[in-house]
Coordinates of N, CA and C in Angstrom, one line a residue:
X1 N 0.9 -1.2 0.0 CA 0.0 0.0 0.0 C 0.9 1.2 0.0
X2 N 0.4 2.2 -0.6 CA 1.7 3.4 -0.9 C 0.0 4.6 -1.4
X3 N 1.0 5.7 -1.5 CA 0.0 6.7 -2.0 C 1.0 7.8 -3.0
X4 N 0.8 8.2 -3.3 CA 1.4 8.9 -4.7 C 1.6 10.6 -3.6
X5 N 2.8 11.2 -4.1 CA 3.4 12.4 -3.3 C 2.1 13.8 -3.7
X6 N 1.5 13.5 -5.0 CA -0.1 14.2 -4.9 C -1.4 14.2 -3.8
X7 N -1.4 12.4 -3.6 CA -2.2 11.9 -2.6 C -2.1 12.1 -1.4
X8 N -0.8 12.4 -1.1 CA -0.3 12.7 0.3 C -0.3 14.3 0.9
X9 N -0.3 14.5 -0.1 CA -0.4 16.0 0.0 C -2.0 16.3 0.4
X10 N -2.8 15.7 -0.6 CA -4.2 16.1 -0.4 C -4.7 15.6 1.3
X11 N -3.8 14.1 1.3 CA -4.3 14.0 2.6 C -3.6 14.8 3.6
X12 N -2.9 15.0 3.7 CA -2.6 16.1 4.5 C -3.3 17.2 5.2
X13 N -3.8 17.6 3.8 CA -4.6 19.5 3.6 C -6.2 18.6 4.3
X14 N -6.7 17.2 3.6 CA -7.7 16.9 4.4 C -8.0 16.7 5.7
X15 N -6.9 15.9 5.9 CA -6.6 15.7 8.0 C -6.9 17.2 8.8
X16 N -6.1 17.9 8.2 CA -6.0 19.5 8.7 C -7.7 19.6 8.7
X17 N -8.6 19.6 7.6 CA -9.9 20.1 8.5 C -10.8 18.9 8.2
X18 N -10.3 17.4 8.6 CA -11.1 16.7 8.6 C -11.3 15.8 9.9
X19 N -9.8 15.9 10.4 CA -9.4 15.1 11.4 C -9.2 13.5 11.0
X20 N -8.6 12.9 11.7 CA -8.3 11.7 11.2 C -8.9 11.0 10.0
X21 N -8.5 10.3 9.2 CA -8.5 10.0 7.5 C -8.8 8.4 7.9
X22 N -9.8 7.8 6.6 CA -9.5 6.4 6.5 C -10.1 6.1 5.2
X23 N -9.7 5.5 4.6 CA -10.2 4.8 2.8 C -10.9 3.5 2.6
X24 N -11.9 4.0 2.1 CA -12.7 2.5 1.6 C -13.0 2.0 0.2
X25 N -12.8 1.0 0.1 CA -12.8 0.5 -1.7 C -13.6 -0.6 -1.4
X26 N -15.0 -0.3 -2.0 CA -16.3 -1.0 -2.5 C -16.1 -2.2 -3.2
X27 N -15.9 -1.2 -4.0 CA -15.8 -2.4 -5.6 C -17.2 -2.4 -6.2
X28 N -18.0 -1.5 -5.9 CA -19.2 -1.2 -6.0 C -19.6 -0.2 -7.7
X29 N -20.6 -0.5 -8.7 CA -19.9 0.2 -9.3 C -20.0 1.7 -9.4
X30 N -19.8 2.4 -10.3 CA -19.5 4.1 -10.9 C -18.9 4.7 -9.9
X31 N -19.0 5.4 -9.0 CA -17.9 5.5 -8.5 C -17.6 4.7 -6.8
X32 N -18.5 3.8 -6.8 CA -17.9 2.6 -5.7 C -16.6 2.0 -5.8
X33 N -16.5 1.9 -7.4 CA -15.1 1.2 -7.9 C -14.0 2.1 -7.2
X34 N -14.0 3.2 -6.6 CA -12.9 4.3 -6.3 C -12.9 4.0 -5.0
X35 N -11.6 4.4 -4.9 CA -11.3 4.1 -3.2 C -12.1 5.5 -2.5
X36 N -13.0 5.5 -1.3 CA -13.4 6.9 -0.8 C -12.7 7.0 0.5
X37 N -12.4 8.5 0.4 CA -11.8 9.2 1.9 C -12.7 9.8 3.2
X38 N -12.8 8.9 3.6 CA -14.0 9.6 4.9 C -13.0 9.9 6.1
X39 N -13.8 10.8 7.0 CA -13.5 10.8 8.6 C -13.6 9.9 9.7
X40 N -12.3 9.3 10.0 CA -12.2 8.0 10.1 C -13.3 7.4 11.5
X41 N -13.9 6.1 11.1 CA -15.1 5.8 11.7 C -16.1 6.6 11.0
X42 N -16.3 6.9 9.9 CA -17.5 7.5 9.3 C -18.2 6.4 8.6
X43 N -17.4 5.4 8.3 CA -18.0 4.5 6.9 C -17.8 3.2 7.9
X44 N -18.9 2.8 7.9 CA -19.4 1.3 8.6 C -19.2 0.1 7.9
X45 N -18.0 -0.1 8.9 CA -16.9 -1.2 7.7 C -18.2 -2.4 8.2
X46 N -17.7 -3.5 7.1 CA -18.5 -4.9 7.3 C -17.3 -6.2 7.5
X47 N -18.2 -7.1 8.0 CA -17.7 -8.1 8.7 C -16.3 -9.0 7.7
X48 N -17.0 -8.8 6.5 CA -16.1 -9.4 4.8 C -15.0 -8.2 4.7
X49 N -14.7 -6.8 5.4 CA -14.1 -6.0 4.9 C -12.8 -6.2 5.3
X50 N -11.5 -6.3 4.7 CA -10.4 -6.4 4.8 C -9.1 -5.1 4.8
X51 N -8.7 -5.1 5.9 CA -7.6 -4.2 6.5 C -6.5 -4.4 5.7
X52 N -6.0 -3.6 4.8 CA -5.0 -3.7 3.6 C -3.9 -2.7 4.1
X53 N -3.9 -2.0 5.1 CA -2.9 -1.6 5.8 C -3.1 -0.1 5.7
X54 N -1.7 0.3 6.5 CA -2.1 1.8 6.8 C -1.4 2.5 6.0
X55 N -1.4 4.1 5.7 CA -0.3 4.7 4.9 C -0.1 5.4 5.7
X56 N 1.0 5.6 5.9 CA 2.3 6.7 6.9 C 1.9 8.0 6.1
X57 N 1.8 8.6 5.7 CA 1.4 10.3 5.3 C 2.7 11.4 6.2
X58 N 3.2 12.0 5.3 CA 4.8 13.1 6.3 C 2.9 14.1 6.8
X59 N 3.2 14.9 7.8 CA 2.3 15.8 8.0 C 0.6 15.8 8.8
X60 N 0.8 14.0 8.9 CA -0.4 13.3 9.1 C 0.0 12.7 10.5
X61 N -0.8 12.8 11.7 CA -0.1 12.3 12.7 C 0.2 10.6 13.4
X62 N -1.2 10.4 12.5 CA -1.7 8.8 12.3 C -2.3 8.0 11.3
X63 N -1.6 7.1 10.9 CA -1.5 6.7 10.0 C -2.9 6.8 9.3
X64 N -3.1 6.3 8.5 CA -4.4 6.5 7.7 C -4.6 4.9 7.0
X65 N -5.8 4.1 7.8 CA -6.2 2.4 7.4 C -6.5 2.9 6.1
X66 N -6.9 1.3 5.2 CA -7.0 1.4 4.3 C -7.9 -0.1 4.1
X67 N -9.4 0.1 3.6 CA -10.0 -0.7 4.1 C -10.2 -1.6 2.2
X68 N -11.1 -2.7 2.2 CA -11.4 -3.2 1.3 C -12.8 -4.2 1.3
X69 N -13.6 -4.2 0.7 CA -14.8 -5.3 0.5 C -14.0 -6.4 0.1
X70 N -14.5 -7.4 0.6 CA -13.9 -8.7 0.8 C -13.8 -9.6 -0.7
X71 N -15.0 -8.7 -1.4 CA -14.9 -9.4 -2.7 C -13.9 -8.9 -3.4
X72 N -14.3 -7.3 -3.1 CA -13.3 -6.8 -4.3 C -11.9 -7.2 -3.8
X73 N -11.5 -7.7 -2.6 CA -10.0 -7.8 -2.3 C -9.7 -9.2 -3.3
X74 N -10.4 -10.1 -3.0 CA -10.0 -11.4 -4.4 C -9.8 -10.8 -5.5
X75 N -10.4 -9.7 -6.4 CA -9.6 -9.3 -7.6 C -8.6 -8.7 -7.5
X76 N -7.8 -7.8 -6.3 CA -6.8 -7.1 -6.5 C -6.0 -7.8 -5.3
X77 N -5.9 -9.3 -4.5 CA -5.1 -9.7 -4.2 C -4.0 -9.5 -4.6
X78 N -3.1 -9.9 -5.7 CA -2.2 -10.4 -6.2 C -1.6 -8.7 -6.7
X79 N -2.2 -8.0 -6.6 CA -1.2 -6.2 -6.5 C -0.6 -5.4 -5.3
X80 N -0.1 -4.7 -5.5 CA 0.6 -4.2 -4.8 C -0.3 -2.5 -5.2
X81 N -0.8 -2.1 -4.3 CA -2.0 -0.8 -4.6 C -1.1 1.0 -4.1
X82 N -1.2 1.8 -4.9 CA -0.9 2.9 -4.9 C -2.5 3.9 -4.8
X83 N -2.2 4.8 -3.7 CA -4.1 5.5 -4.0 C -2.8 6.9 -5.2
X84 N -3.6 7.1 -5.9 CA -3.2 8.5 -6.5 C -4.4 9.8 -6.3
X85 N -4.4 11.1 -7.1 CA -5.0 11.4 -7.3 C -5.5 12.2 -8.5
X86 N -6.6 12.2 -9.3 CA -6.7 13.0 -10.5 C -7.5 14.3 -10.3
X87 N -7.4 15.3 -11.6 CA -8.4 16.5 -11.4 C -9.9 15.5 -12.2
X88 N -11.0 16.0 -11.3 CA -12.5 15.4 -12.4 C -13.0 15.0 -10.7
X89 N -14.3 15.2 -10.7 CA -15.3 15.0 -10.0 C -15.2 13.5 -9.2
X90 N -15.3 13.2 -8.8 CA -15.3 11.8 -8.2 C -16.8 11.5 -7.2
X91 N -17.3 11.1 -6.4 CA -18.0 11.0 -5.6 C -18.4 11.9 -4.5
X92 N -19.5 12.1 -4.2 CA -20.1 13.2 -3.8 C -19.4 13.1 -2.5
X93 N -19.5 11.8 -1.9 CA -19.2 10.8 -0.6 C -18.1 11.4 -0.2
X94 N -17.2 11.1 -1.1 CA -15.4 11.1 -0.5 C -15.2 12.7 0.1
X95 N -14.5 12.8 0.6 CA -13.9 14.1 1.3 C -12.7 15.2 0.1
X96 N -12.2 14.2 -0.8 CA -12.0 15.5 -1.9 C -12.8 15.6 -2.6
X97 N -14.1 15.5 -2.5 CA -15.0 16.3 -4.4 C -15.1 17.3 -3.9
X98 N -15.2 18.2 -3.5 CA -15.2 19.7 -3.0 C -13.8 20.4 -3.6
X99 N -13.0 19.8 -3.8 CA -11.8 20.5 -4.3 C -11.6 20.1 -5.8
X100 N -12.6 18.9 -6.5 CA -12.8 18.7 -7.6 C -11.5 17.6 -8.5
X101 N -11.5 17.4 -7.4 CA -10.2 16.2 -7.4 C -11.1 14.9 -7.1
X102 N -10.2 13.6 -7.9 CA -11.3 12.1 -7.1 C -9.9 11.3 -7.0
X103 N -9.4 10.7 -6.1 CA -8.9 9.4 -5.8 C -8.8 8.3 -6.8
X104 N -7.9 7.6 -7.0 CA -8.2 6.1 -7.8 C -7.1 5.2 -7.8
X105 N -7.1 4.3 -7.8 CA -6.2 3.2 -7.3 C -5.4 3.1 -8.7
X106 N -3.9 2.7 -8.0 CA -2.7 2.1 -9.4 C -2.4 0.8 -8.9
X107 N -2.4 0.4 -9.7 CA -1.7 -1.3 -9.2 C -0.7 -1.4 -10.1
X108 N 0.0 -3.1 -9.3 CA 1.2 -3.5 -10.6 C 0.8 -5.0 -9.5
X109 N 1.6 -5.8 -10.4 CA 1.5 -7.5 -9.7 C 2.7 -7.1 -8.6
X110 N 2.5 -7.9 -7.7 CA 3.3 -7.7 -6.7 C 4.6 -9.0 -6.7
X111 N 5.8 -8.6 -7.0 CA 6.7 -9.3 -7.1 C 6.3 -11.0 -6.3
X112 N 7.3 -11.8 -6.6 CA 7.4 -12.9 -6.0 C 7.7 -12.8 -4.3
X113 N 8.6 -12.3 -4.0 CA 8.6 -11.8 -2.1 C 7.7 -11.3 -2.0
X114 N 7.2 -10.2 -2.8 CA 5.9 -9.7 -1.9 C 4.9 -10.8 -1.8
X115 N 3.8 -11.7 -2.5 CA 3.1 -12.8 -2.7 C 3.8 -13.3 -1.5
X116 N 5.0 -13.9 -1.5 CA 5.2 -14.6 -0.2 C 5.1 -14.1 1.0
X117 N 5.1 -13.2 1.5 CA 4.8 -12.5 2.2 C 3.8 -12.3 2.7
X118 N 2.6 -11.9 1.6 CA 1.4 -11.7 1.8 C 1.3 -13.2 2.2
X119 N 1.5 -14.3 1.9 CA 1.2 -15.6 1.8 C 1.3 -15.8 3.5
X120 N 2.4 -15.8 3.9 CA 3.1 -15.9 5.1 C 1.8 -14.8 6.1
X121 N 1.5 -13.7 6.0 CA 0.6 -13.1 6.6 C -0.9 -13.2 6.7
X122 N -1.2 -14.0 5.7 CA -2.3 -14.3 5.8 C -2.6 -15.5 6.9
X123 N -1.7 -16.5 6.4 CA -1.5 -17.7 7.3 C -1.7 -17.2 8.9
X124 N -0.9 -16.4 9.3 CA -1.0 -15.7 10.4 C -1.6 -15.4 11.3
X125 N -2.6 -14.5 10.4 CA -4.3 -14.3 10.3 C -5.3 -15.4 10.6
X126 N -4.9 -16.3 9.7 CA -6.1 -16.7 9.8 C -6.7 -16.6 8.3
X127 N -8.1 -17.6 8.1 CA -8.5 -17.1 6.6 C -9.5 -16.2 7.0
X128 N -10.0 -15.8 8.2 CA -11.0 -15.4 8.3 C -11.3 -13.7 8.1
X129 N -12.0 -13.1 7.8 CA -12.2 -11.6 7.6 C -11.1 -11.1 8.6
X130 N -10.9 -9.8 7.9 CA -10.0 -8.6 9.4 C -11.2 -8.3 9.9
X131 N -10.7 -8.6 11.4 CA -12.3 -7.6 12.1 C -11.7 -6.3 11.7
X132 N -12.9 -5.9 12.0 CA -13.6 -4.1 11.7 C -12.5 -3.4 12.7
X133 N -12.1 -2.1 12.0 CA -11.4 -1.7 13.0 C -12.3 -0.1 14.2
X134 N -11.7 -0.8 15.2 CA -13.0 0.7 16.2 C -13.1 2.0 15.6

């Protein structure tokens, strides 16, 4: 999980008058497919929703989760996810449409050590959902 030196920036300027940050990717479609930025504890994760890790943000005091629907995580298992950010409207929902900017995910396959890795972590885990985080 990574975020693009655009994305970090916006979250930044968001934290500043949003207070703590957290991302959720539906997988839902038009703009469900987009990862959204709420105030964290705003969006009522589910039981299937999976914790894909936090992003360190310079300027942000705490990290920022990074959530997932359990289905959409089986199609983008096997990447390695960057959030970026573009100019163009995105969802009413997320915390940048106001600035006319939307969020949207980069992937790439995730090398061989990473896969192991993830492999190794999951094991860990458990197969069962990440509980919800408070």
């Amino acid at each position: 999980m990574a975020a693009t030196p655009a994305a970090a920036d916006l979250l930044a300027r968001l934290r500043t008058r949003h207070g703590p940050l957290m991302f959720h990717q539906s997988g839902g479609c038009c703009d469900g497919s987009s990862p959204m930025c709420y105030p964290d504890g705003e969006f009522r994760l589910g039981a299937s929703d999976r914790h894909l890790g936090d992003l360190d943000i310079p300027g942000v005091a705490e990290p920022v989760p990074v959530w997932m629907s359990g289905a959409q995580f089986e199609y983008w298992r096997h990447t390695h996810l960057t959030i970026d950010v573009v100019a163009g409207r995105g969802s009413g929902f997320s915390l940048e449409a106001p600035d006319g900017v939307r969020f949207l995910l980069r992937s790439r396959l995730l090398s061989d050590a990473e896969l192991h890795e993830l492999e190794l972590r999951e094991r860990e885990e458990g197969e069962g959902p990440t509980p919800p985080h408070p």
